[in-house]
Each structure stands twice: as C-alpha cells, then as structure tokens.
Amino acid sequence: MKVKRIFAPDMRQAMRRVREEIGPDAVIISNHRVAGGVEVVAAREDEYEAAQAELKRNRATPPVADRREEQIRILTGAHSRQSEQASRNARLEEELNKTRARIAEAGRRIAEPDVRADRNINRQIDDEEDDEDLRSILASLKARNRGRTSVSAPVEPPRSSRPAPRPEPVAEPPAAVRREPVFEPEPVMPEDDGVLRTMQQEIQELRQMLQQRSEPTVRSPARDVSHSEVTRRLQNLGLGTTLVRQLMSGVEAELSVGEAWRNVLARLADALPVQGEELIERGGMIVFVGPTGVGKTTTIGKLAARHVLQHGSSSVALVTTDCFRIAAHEQLKTFGRILDVPVRVVDENHSLEEVLQSLRNKRLVLIDTAGMSASDPQGQLQMQMLSGVTLRLKKLLVLSCSSQHQLMRSAYDNYAGLGLNGCVLSKADESGSLGEALSLVVEKQLPIAYVTDGQKIPDDIGIAQRNDLVSRTVVIAQGNARIEQRAADDDALFGVG
C-alpha cells in the first residue's frame, strides 16, 4: 500500500509532489498546516480505505523530531538537491553500465588479446590513477582476454619434442615501471580495432563526466562584474564597509545583477532592528537623549500631540531636565499650552526623582534632556541624575540622519552607558544618505522606534518599518545620483572641468 506523508511550503507545491510521487489517481487522506508550511497524507485511490486505517494506527508516527527534520529538509530545498544529485548519479551509473556491456561484447569478439590496444588503454588509465571505476573496467577486460587465450591455445606436444616455452608476461610491479609481454599479438581485424577505439572514446567521455562533477565552480568574469556592481550600489547607499561585506557574503555567484541587488536589499531589511510598535500606546516614562539640535524637543511634541488626539490630554505630562538653555524649556512649555498638558522643569529645587514621583498617576510621561557631551561637567551631572532614578525609564537615543557617521557613533558612545532601549532617526528629509545611520544601528543592534521627516506636528513621524527604511535609503541614493548626473551634464555643456 503506497501511503505518502508530504511536507511543502504551500498547498500548490504539496499537490505537485503528490502527483509526481503517487500519480494522477492519488487521493488526499488528510492535510493540515504545520510550522513552515503544510503536511499532506495521500494514497492511491484504490487503497483509500486501507490508507485511512493505517493512518489511524500510525497517528503517533513518525516522531515529531523526525517530522520537523523532514519539514526543514523540504522547505530549505535539501529534498530537491538530493533528488537532483540522485538523478545525476543514476545517469552516470547507466553510462558506466553501458560501457561495461560494450567492453564485455568486445572481449567476446576478440580471440587473442590486442596488446597495442591494451597499451593505449593502460596509458590513458595511468594518466588518471585516481579513477577506480575505469581501472576496474580495464582489469576485467584483461582477465577475460587472458581466459580466452588459455582456452583457445593448441594442445601441447609431448615434453620431449615440445619447443621451449615462450616466457609468460611478468606481473606488474607496484611502481609505475611496467614490463610488456614478449609474445607477438595476432593481427587485429579492422572491425575489432574500431570497436576498441569506440570503447576508448566512451571511457574518455566517462572520465570527463567524473571530472566535471568533482571540479569546483570557477567564477567567470561576468559574475565578478555582477558582484562588483552590487557592491558599488551598496556603497552608494552610504553603508559601512563591514555591513557591505556581510551583505555580499551570502550572495550566490550565479545570480544576475538584478537578482543579486534584490537579494542584498532583502538581507538588509532583515538585518535592521526595529521596535515595530507604537511605544506611546504602551505608556510609561520615556526619556529622549542625544546631542544638541538633533530634534529631541520636536519629537516629544509630535508624540505628545498624537497621544492627546487619541486619548485626551489628562493622561500626558512633559518633563525637561534642560535648565541650562531657557529657549529649550520655553519651547516645551509652548507645546504644553497648546496641548493643555502639564510641563515640569527639573532644577536645583526639584530633582528628577521628585518630579517623576509626582507624575506617577500619568499614563505617559515624555522627558526632554539637555544635549551635552559626556566629558562636560554638566553633562556628567545629567547622566548621574538619569542613572539614579528609581522609577523605570525607557531611554531612546535621537540620531539626526543628516549628521556624519562619526558624530552619530560619538553620540552612541556618550549615552550607551545609560542602557539604551532604542533610538529615533530624525531629519530623514534633510539627509543626503540614510546608510550611515542604518550601519550604526545594525552594528550596535539598537532597535529603531520612530523615524521623523519634517516639522509638521504630529504628522511627520512614523513607526519604523524595515522595508520602508530600505526603500527610503534607495530613493535618496537614486536622487543623489540624478543630481550628480545633471551637474556633470551642466559642466560638460558649459565647458567646466
């Protein structure tokens, strides 16, 4: 009874495998979804009832681990590769059997061994001493010919009148030096000579097939060009050298430029760490840190406005620790008046701990900080203040996409000691490249929570999405390329350069 349990990524592929392995008269006994795809149990139509009974008896088998291994093997393509390898081996075995049959036929047609052909074949086989299959074919032919020679030899005369015997061929030593038999062969008929030449040609073809299977794939110049072009495109995105090397390490050599480009962009999207959720919906106390001018205060205003529009102003409060710049907390107080939410200022009379304790009844508290270097005394004081809070704080680093890579790395190093929970990529609309920021977050595995791209409140902010970030990066790079091309065309038109 032919009952098959088949795993596939989807039902279409499962049904195709059912037709291939059972036939057009197959019927489906059961099917259900499993991790990574579907599982289908099928049998021939005339065995349907017996198959159902067997399925009930063997419901517990195969073990879960074996079934999972089978699923992984099917879904990762191992099944197709094994089938292809088995097909190649079967074809090769068939060719070898044909050659052996022809050799046997030639041995039956040759009454005496053809020493000259034997020497030629020896010379070919010795060139490839590692080809055990072909050496066994030759040994079989020689043994068969020796057997026929002994059978067809004339009856010996009595010992007294018998001429001196011819010397027998000396066995070959294990080294490469050989001794040839001294007896003279019988003339070979043209028909037999043609058969041996055909045999030699087929053996040579068989050897070439074996060599092609064992030789490694050599990169062609076209593939090198494809690899170089995709690498150049990634560098134009502004990605760091280390990230480019990681993305290119998994690109298959036989892919075209377009296929390789789509492949690396998908790998880049998978590598990006993102929060993938609206943090302000979860509530809590969120502190925003980063250098001066990266957009911390504006980002807080956008998020506060979004929360007020959805849940009202009674559950939100704003806090600023930036008592060093009057303009900073004045801007936050302006947001508070517009949104009708309270704004608290941390100063020498009100510590951060006291202010936050007084706002514990609020669903969402957004905290603005001063943008100072960790080496600055005031900056060190602020870092100690944030680290000493007993309440749970979510800490987001705000990075301006228009900043240079070194400045973003320095900002991360300054605030990493706080235990950052994520980041906000600001000013994406002002940036000439997003690659530097993406390289940093991938390297540090710092999840991206939000992306801002304008001054409109609360519109110009969104939850970070992998595909959207990659698309923006490519679009910005393409825009830069068009600008550079137009500038080059203008220079050529006016004779500049």
Coordinates of C-alpha atoms in Angstrom, one line a residue:
M1 CA 0.0 0.0 0.0
K2 CA 1.5 3.3 -1.1
V3 CA 0.8 6.0 1.5
K4 CA 2.9 9.1 1.5
R5 CA 3.3 11.9 4.1
I6 CA 4.4 15.0 2.2
F7 CA 5.7 18.4 3.6
A8 CA 5.8 21.5 1.4
P9 CA 5.9 25.3 1.9
D10 CA 2.3 25.7 0.5
M11 CA -0.5 23.5 -0.8
R12 CA 0.3 24.1 -4.5
Q13 CA 3.8 22.6 -4.1
A14 CA 2.3 19.8 -1.9
M15 CA -0.2 18.8 -4.6
R16 CA 2.5 18.8 -7.3
R17 CA 4.6 16.4 -5.2
V18 CA 1.6 14.2 -4.7
R19 CA 1.1 13.9 -8.5
E20 CA 4.8 13.2 -9.0
E21 CA 5.3 10.6 -6.3
I22 CA 1.9 8.8 -6.3
G23 CA 0.3 9.6 -9.7
P24 CA -2.8 11.2 -11.1
D25 CA -5.1 8.8 -9.3
A26 CA -3.9 9.9 -5.9
V27 CA -6.4 10.9 -3.2
I28 CA -5.9 13.2 -0.2
I29 CA -6.4 11.4 3.1
S30 CA -5.6 14.4 5.4
N31 CA -4.0 17.8 5.3
H32 CA -3.2 20.4 7.9
R33 CA -0.9 23.3 8.5
V34 CA 2.4 22.8 10.3
A35 CA 5.3 25.1 11.2
G36 CA 6.7 26.5 7.9
G37 CA 4.1 25.0 5.5
V38 CA 1.6 22.2 5.1
E39 CA 1.5 18.4 5.7
V40 CA -0.5 16.2 3.3
V41 CA -1.1 12.5 3.6
A42 CA -2.1 10.9 0.3
A43 CA -2.5 7.4 -1.2
R44 CA -3.8 5.7 -4.4
E45 CA -7.5 5.9 -5.0
D46 CA -8.0 2.1 -4.8
E47 CA -6.2 2.0 -1.5
Y48 CA -8.1 4.8 0.2
E49 CA -9.9 2.8 2.9
A50 CA -6.8 0.8 3.8
A51 CA -4.7 4.0 3.9
Q52 CA -7.2 5.6 6.3
A53 CA -7.0 2.7 8.6
E54 CA -3.2 2.7 8.5
L55 CA -3.1 6.4 9.2
K56 CA -5.2 5.9 12.3
R57 CA -2.9 3.1 13.6
N58 CA 0.2 5.1 12.9
R59 CA -1.1 8.5 14.0
A60 CA 1.7 8.9 16.5
T61 CA 4.5 8.2 13.9
P62 CA 6.8 9.4 12.6
P63 CA 8.2 11.1 15.7
V64 CA 7.8 14.8 16.0
A65 CA 11.5 15.4 15.7
D66 CA 11.7 13.3 12.5
R67 CA 8.8 15.2 11.0
R68 CA 10.3 18.5 11.9
E69 CA 13.6 17.4 10.3
E70 CA 11.7 16.3 7.2
Q71 CA 9.9 19.7 7.0
I72 CA 13.2 21.6 7.3
R73 CA 14.7 19.4 4.7
I74 CA 11.9 20.0 2.3
L75 CA 11.5 23.7 2.9
T76 CA 15.2 24.5 2.7
G77 CA 15.5 22.8 -0.7
A78 CA 17.6 19.9 0.5
H79 CA 15.0 17.4 -1.0
S80 CA 15.3 19.0 -4.4
R81 CA 19.1 19.0 -4.2
Q82 CA 19.2 15.4 -3.1
S83 CA 16.8 14.4 -5.9
E84 CA 18.9 16.2 -8.5
Q85 CA 22.1 14.6 -7.1
A86 CA 20.4 11.1 -7.2
S87 CA 19.3 11.8 -10.8
R88 CA 22.9 12.7 -11.8
N89 CA 24.3 9.6 -10.1
A90 CA 21.7 7.4 -11.8
R91 CA 22.6 8.8 -15.2
L92 CA 26.3 8.3 -14.5
E93 CA 25.7 4.7 -13.3
E94 CA 23.7 4.0 -16.5
E95 CA 26.5 5.3 -18.7
L96 CA 29.0 3.2 -16.8
N97 CA 26.9 0.0 -17.2
K98 CA 26.6 0.7 -21.0
T99 CA 30.4 1.0 -21.2
R100 CA 30.9 -2.2 -19.3
A101 CA 28.5 -4.1 -21.6
R102 CA 30.3 -2.9 -24.6
I103 CA 33.7 -3.9 -23.2
A104 CA 32.3 -7.4 -22.5
E105 CA 31.0 -7.6 -26.0
A106 CA 34.3 -6.6 -27.4
G107 CA 36.1 -9.3 -25.3
R108 CA 33.9 -12.0 -26.7
R109 CA 34.7 -10.9 -30.3
I110 CA 38.5 -10.8 -29.8
A111 CA 40.2 -14.2 -29.9
E112 CA 43.6 -13.0 -28.9
P113 CA 44.4 -10.0 -26.6
D114 CA 45.2 -6.9 -28.5
V115 CA 48.4 -5.8 -26.9
R116 CA 48.6 -2.5 -28.7
A117 CA 45.1 -1.5 -27.6
D118 CA 45.9 -2.8 -24.2
R119 CA 48.9 -0.4 -24.1
N120 CA 46.9 2.5 -25.2
I121 CA 44.2 1.9 -22.6
N122 CA 46.9 1.4 -20.0
R123 CA 48.4 4.7 -21.0
Q124 CA 45.1 6.5 -20.7
I125 CA 44.2 4.9 -17.3
D126 CA 47.7 5.7 -15.9
D127 CA 47.1 9.4 -16.6
E128 CA 44.2 9.3 -14.1
E129 CA 45.2 6.8 -11.4
D130 CA 42.5 8.0 -9.0
D131 CA 39.7 6.8 -11.3
E132 CA 39.0 3.5 -9.6
D133 CA 35.9 2.7 -11.7
L134 CA 37.8 2.8 -15.0
R135 CA 40.7 0.8 -13.7
S136 CA 38.3 -1.9 -12.6
I137 CA 36.8 -2.0 -16.2
L138 CA 40.3 -2.4 -17.7
A139 CA 41.2 -5.2 -15.2
S140 CA 38.0 -7.0 -16.1
L141 CA 38.8 -6.8 -19.8
K142 CA 42.4 -8.1 -19.3
A143 CA 41.2 -11.0 -17.2
R144 CA 38.6 -12.0 -19.7
N145 CA 41.1 -11.9 -22.6
R146 CA 43.6 -14.0 -20.7
G147 CA 40.9 -16.6 -20.0
R148 CA 40.0 -16.8 -23.7
T149 CA 43.7 -17.1 -24.7
S150 CA 44.2 -20.1 -22.4
V151 CA 41.0 -21.8 -23.7
S152 CA 41.9 -21.3 -27.4
A153 CA 45.6 -22.5 -27.1
P154 CA 46.5 -25.6 -29.1
V155 CA 47.2 -29.0 -27.4
E156 CA 50.8 -29.2 -26.2
P157 CA 53.0 -31.9 -27.8
P158 CA 54.9 -34.4 -25.6
R159 CA 57.6 -32.8 -23.3
S160 CA 60.4 -34.5 -25.2
S161 CA 59.5 -32.9 -28.6
R162 CA 57.9 -29.7 -27.3
P163 CA 59.8 -26.5 -28.2
A164 CA 61.0 -24.1 -25.5
P165 CA 58.0 -22.3 -24.0
R166 CA 57.6 -18.6 -24.5
P167 CA 58.2 -16.5 -21.5
E168 CA 55.0 -15.7 -19.6
P169 CA 54.1 -12.0 -19.1
V170 CA 55.7 -10.8 -15.8
A171 CA 53.3 -9.4 -13.2
E172 CA 53.4 -5.6 -13.0
P173 CA 55.3 -4.2 -10.0
P174 CA 53.5 -1.8 -7.7
A175 CA 55.6 1.1 -9.0
A176 CA 54.9 2.9 -12.3
V177 CA 57.6 0.9 -14.2
R178 CA 56.0 -1.9 -16.3
R179 CA 57.3 -4.9 -18.3
E180 CA 55.5 -5.7 -21.5
P181 CA 54.7 -9.3 -22.7
V182 CA 57.2 -10.6 -25.3
F183 CA 54.8 -12.6 -27.4
E184 CA 53.6 -11.1 -30.6
P185 CA 49.8 -10.5 -30.9
E186 CA 47.6 -11.7 -33.7
P187 CA 46.7 -9.2 -36.3
V188 CA 43.6 -7.3 -35.3
M189 CA 40.7 -7.2 -37.7
P190 CA 39.6 -3.6 -38.7
E191 CA 36.2 -4.2 -37.2
D192 CA 37.7 -5.1 -33.8
D193 CA 40.0 -2.2 -34.0
G194 CA 37.1 0.1 -34.5
V195 CA 35.3 -1.4 -31.5
L196 CA 38.3 -0.7 -29.3
R197 CA 38.5 2.8 -30.5
T198 CA 34.9 3.3 -29.7
M199 CA 35.5 1.9 -26.2
Q200 CA 38.4 4.2 -25.6
Q201 CA 36.3 7.2 -26.7
E202 CA 33.5 6.3 -24.4
I203 CA 35.9 5.7 -21.4
Q204 CA 37.3 9.1 -22.1
E205 CA 33.9 10.7 -22.1
L206 CA 33.0 8.9 -18.8
R207 CA 36.2 10.2 -17.2
Q208 CA 35.4 13.8 -18.3
M209 CA 31.9 13.5 -16.7
L210 CA 33.5 12.4 -13.4
Q211 CA 36.0 15.3 -13.5
Q212 CA 33.2 17.8 -14.1
R213 CA 31.4 16.5 -11.0
S214 CA 34.5 16.9 -8.8
E215 CA 35.9 20.2 -10.2
P216 CA 34.9 23.3 -8.2
T217 CA 32.9 26.1 -9.8
V218 CA 35.1 28.8 -11.3
R219 CA 33.9 32.4 -11.1
S220 CA 33.5 33.8 -14.6
P221 CA 34.4 37.4 -15.4
A222 CA 30.7 38.1 -15.9
R223 CA 30.0 37.0 -12.3
D224 CA 32.8 39.2 -11.0
V225 CA 31.3 42.1 -12.8
S226 CA 27.9 41.4 -11.2
H227 CA 29.5 41.2 -7.7
S228 CA 31.4 44.4 -8.2
E229 CA 28.3 46.3 -9.5
V230 CA 26.1 45.3 -6.5
T231 CA 29.0 46.2 -4.1
R232 CA 29.2 49.6 -5.7
R233 CA 25.5 50.2 -5.3
L234 CA 25.6 49.3 -1.6
Q235 CA 28.5 51.7 -1.1
N236 CA 26.4 54.4 -2.9
L237 CA 23.7 53.9 -0.2
G238 CA 26.2 55.1 2.4
L239 CA 26.5 51.7 4.1
G240 CA 29.7 51.0 6.0
T241 CA 32.3 48.6 4.7
T242 CA 31.7 46.0 7.3
L243 CA 27.9 45.9 6.6
V244 CA 28.5 45.7 2.8
R245 CA 30.9 42.8 3.3
Q246 CA 28.3 41.0 5.5
L247 CA 25.5 41.5 2.9
M248 CA 27.7 40.4 0.0
S249 CA 28.9 37.2 1.8
G250 CA 25.6 35.4 1.2
V251 CA 25.1 36.4 -2.5
E252 CA 25.2 33.4 -4.8
A253 CA 27.8 33.8 -7.6
E254 CA 25.4 32.7 -10.5
L255 CA 22.8 35.5 -9.8
S256 CA 22.4 38.3 -12.3
V257 CA 22.9 42.0 -11.2
G258 CA 19.2 42.5 -10.7
E259 CA 18.6 39.3 -8.8
A260 CA 21.7 39.9 -6.6
W261 CA 20.6 43.5 -5.9
R262 CA 17.1 42.4 -4.8
N263 CA 18.7 39.7 -2.7
V264 CA 21.0 42.1 -0.8
L265 CA 18.2 44.6 -0.2
A266 CA 16.1 41.9 1.3
R267 CA 19.0 40.8 3.5
L268 CA 19.5 44.5 4.6
A269 CA 15.8 44.7 5.6
D270 CA 16.1 41.6 7.6
A271 CA 19.2 42.9 9.4
L272 CA 17.6 46.1 10.5
P273 CA 16.5 46.1 14.2
V274 CA 13.1 47.8 14.7
Q275 CA 10.7 48.1 17.6
G276 CA 7.7 47.6 15.3
E277 CA 5.1 49.0 17.7
E278 CA 3.7 52.3 19.0
L279 CA 5.7 52.9 22.2
I280 CA 3.4 55.7 23.4
E281 CA 0.4 53.3 23.3
R282 CA 2.1 51.1 26.0
G283 CA 2.6 54.2 28.1
G284 CA 5.3 54.6 30.8
M285 CA 8.1 57.2 31.2
I286 CA 10.2 57.7 28.1
V287 CA 13.4 59.8 28.2
F288 CA 14.9 61.2 25.0
V289 CA 18.7 61.8 24.9
G290 CA 21.1 62.9 22.2
P291 CA 23.3 65.8 21.1
T292 CA 22.0 69.3 20.8
G293 CA 20.0 70.1 17.7
V294 CA 19.0 66.6 16.7
G295 CA 15.3 67.2 17.3
K296 CA 14.5 65.8 20.7
T297 CA 12.1 68.5 21.7
T298 CA 10.2 68.5 18.4
T299 CA 10.0 64.7 18.5
I300 CA 8.4 64.9 22.0
G301 CA 5.9 67.4 20.8
K302 CA 4.9 65.2 17.9
L303 CA 4.4 62.1 20.1
A304 CA 2.5 64.1 22.8
A305 CA 0.2 65.5 20.1
R306 CA -0.5 62.0 18.7
H307 CA -1.4 60.7 22.2
V308 CA -3.6 63.7 23.0
L309 CA -5.6 63.2 19.8
Q310 CA -6.3 59.6 20.7
H311 CA -6.6 59.6 24.5
G312 CA -7.0 63.2 25.6
S313 CA -4.7 65.5 27.5
S314 CA -5.4 64.3 31.0
S315 CA -3.1 61.3 30.8
V316 CA 0.0 63.0 29.5
A317 CA 2.8 65.1 31.1
L318 CA 6.0 66.6 29.8
V319 CA 9.3 67.0 31.7
T320 CA 12.5 68.8 30.8
T321 CA 15.9 68.5 32.5
D322 CA 17.4 71.2 30.3
C323 CA 17.5 74.1 32.7
F324 CA 20.7 75.4 31.1
R325 CA 19.0 76.9 28.0
I326 CA 16.0 79.0 28.5
A327 CA 14.8 78.5 25.0
A328 CA 14.7 74.8 25.4
H329 CA 12.1 74.6 28.2
E330 CA 10.2 77.5 26.7
Q331 CA 9.6 75.5 23.5
L332 CA 8.3 72.6 25.6
K333 CA 6.1 74.8 27.6
T334 CA 4.6 76.2 24.4
F335 CA 3.7 72.6 23.4
G336 CA 2.2 72.1 26.9
R337 CA -0.1 75.2 26.5
I338 CA -1.2 74.2 23.0
L339 CA -1.9 70.6 24.0
D340 CA -3.2 71.5 27.5
V341 CA -0.8 69.2 29.3
P342 CA 1.4 69.9 32.3
V343 CA 5.1 70.7 31.9
R344 CA 7.6 70.2 34.8
V345 CA 11.1 71.6 34.9
V346 CA 13.9 69.9 36.8
D347 CA 16.2 72.4 38.6
E348 CA 18.1 72.8 41.8
N349 CA 14.9 72.9 43.8
H350 CA 13.1 70.0 42.1
S351 CA 15.1 66.8 41.4
L352 CA 14.2 64.5 38.6
E353 CA 13.3 61.8 41.0
E354 CA 10.8 64.1 42.8
V355 CA 9.3 65.4 39.6
L356 CA 8.7 61.9 38.3
Q357 CA 7.3 60.6 41.5
S358 CA 4.7 63.4 41.4
L359 CA 3.6 62.3 37.9
R360 CA 3.3 58.5 38.6
N361 CA -0.5 58.8 38.0
K362 CA 0.0 59.8 34.4
R363 CA -0.2 57.2 31.7
L364 CA 2.5 58.7 29.6
V365 CA 5.4 60.9 30.6
L366 CA 7.8 62.2 28.0
I367 CA 11.2 63.6 29.3
D368 CA 13.4 66.0 27.4
T369 CA 17.1 66.3 28.2
A370 CA 20.0 68.7 27.5
G371 CA 22.3 67.8 24.7
M372 CA 25.7 67.8 26.3
S373 CA 28.9 65.9 25.9
A374 CA 29.7 63.2 28.5
S375 CA 33.0 65.0 29.1
D376 CA 31.2 68.2 30.1
P377 CA 30.7 68.6 33.9
Q378 CA 27.0 69.5 33.4
G379 CA 26.6 66.5 31.1
Q380 CA 28.2 64.2 33.7
L381 CA 25.7 65.6 36.3
Q382 CA 22.8 64.9 34.0
M383 CA 24.0 61.3 33.3
Q384 CA 24.2 60.7 37.0
M385 CA 20.7 62.1 37.5
L386 CA 19.2 59.8 34.9
S387 CA 21.1 56.8 36.2
G388 CA 19.9 57.4 39.8
V389 CA 16.2 57.4 39.1
T390 CA 14.5 54.6 40.9
L391 CA 11.5 54.5 38.5
R392 CA 11.6 52.5 35.3
L393 CA 12.6 54.7 32.3
K394 CA 12.7 53.8 28.6
K395 CA 15.7 55.5 27.1
L396 CA 15.7 56.5 23.4
L397 CA 18.7 58.0 21.6
V398 CA 17.7 60.6 19.0
L399 CA 20.1 60.5 16.0
S400 CA 20.0 63.0 13.2
C401 CA 20.3 61.3 9.8
S402 CA 21.9 64.5 8.5
S403 CA 24.9 64.1 10.9
Q404 CA 28.1 62.4 9.8
H405 CA 28.7 58.8 10.8
Q406 CA 31.5 59.8 13.3
L407 CA 29.1 62.2 15.1
M408 CA 26.4 59.5 15.4
R409 CA 28.9 57.0 16.7
S410 CA 30.2 59.5 19.2
A411 CA 26.6 60.2 20.4
Y412 CA 26.0 56.5 20.9
D413 CA 29.2 56.1 22.9
N414 CA 28.3 59.0 25.1
Y415 CA 24.9 57.6 26.1
A416 CA 25.4 53.8 25.8
G417 CA 26.2 53.7 29.5
L418 CA 22.6 54.5 30.3
G419 CA 21.3 51.3 28.9
L420 CA 19.6 52.5 25.7
N421 CA 16.3 50.8 24.8
G422 CA 16.1 52.1 21.2
C423 CA 16.6 55.1 19.0
V424 CA 14.7 57.7 16.9
L425 CA 16.1 58.6 13.4
S426 CA 15.3 62.3 12.9
K427 CA 15.5 64.6 10.0
A428 CA 15.3 61.9 7.4
D429 CA 14.1 64.5 4.9
E430 CA 17.2 66.6 5.3
S431 CA 19.7 63.7 4.9
G432 CA 21.8 63.0 1.9
S433 CA 22.1 59.4 2.9
L434 CA 20.5 57.0 5.4
G435 CA 23.2 54.4 5.1
E436 CA 25.4 55.8 7.9
A437 CA 22.6 55.7 10.4
L438 CA 21.5 52.2 9.3
S439 CA 25.0 50.9 9.5
L440 CA 25.3 52.1 13.1
V441 CA 22.0 50.6 14.3
V442 CA 22.8 47.3 12.7
E443 CA 26.3 47.2 14.2
K444 CA 25.0 48.1 17.7
Q445 CA 21.7 46.2 17.3
L446 CA 19.9 49.3 18.5
P447 CA 16.2 49.0 17.7
I448 CA 14.7 51.9 15.7
A449 CA 11.4 53.1 17.3
Y450 CA 10.4 56.1 15.1
V451 CA 11.5 58.0 12.0
T452 CA 10.8 61.7 11.6
D453 CA 11.0 63.5 8.3
G454 CA 9.7 67.1 8.7
Q455 CA 8.5 69.8 11.1
K456 CA 4.7 69.2 10.9
I457 CA 3.2 68.2 14.2
P458 CA 2.0 65.5 14.6
D459 CA 2.2 64.3 11.0
D460 CA 5.9 64.0 10.2
I461 CA 6.7 61.0 12.4
G462 CA 6.1 57.3 11.9
I463 CA 6.8 53.9 13.4
A464 CA 10.0 52.4 11.9
Q465 CA 9.4 49.7 9.3
R466 CA 12.2 47.7 7.7
N467 CA 11.1 47.8 4.1
D468 CA 10.2 51.5 4.3
L469 CA 13.7 52.3 5.6
V470 CA 15.4 50.4 2.9
S471 CA 13.1 52.0 0.2
R472 CA 13.9 55.5 1.6
T473 CA 17.6 54.7 1.5
V474 CA 17.5 53.6 -2.1
V475 CA 15.3 56.5 -3.2
I476 CA 17.7 59.0 -1.6
A477 CA 20.7 57.4 -3.2
Q478 CA 19.0 57.5 -6.6
G479 CA 18.1 61.2 -6.2
N480 CA 21.7 62.0 -5.3
A481 CA 22.8 60.1 -8.4
R482 CA 20.5 62.1 -10.6
I483 CA 21.7 65.4 -9.1
E484 CA 25.3 64.4 -9.7
Q485 CA 24.5 63.4 -13.3
R486 CA 22.7 66.7 -14.0
A487 CA 25.7 68.6 -12.5
A488 CA 28.1 66.6 -14.7
D489 CA 25.9 67.4 -17.8
D490 CA 25.9 71.1 -17.0
D491 CA 29.6 71.1 -16.5
A492 CA 30.1 69.4 -19.9
L493 CA 27.6 71.8 -21.5
F494 CA 29.4 74.9 -20.3
G495 CA 32.9 73.5 -20.6
V496 CA 33.6 73.4 -16.9
G497 CA 36.3 70.9 -15.7

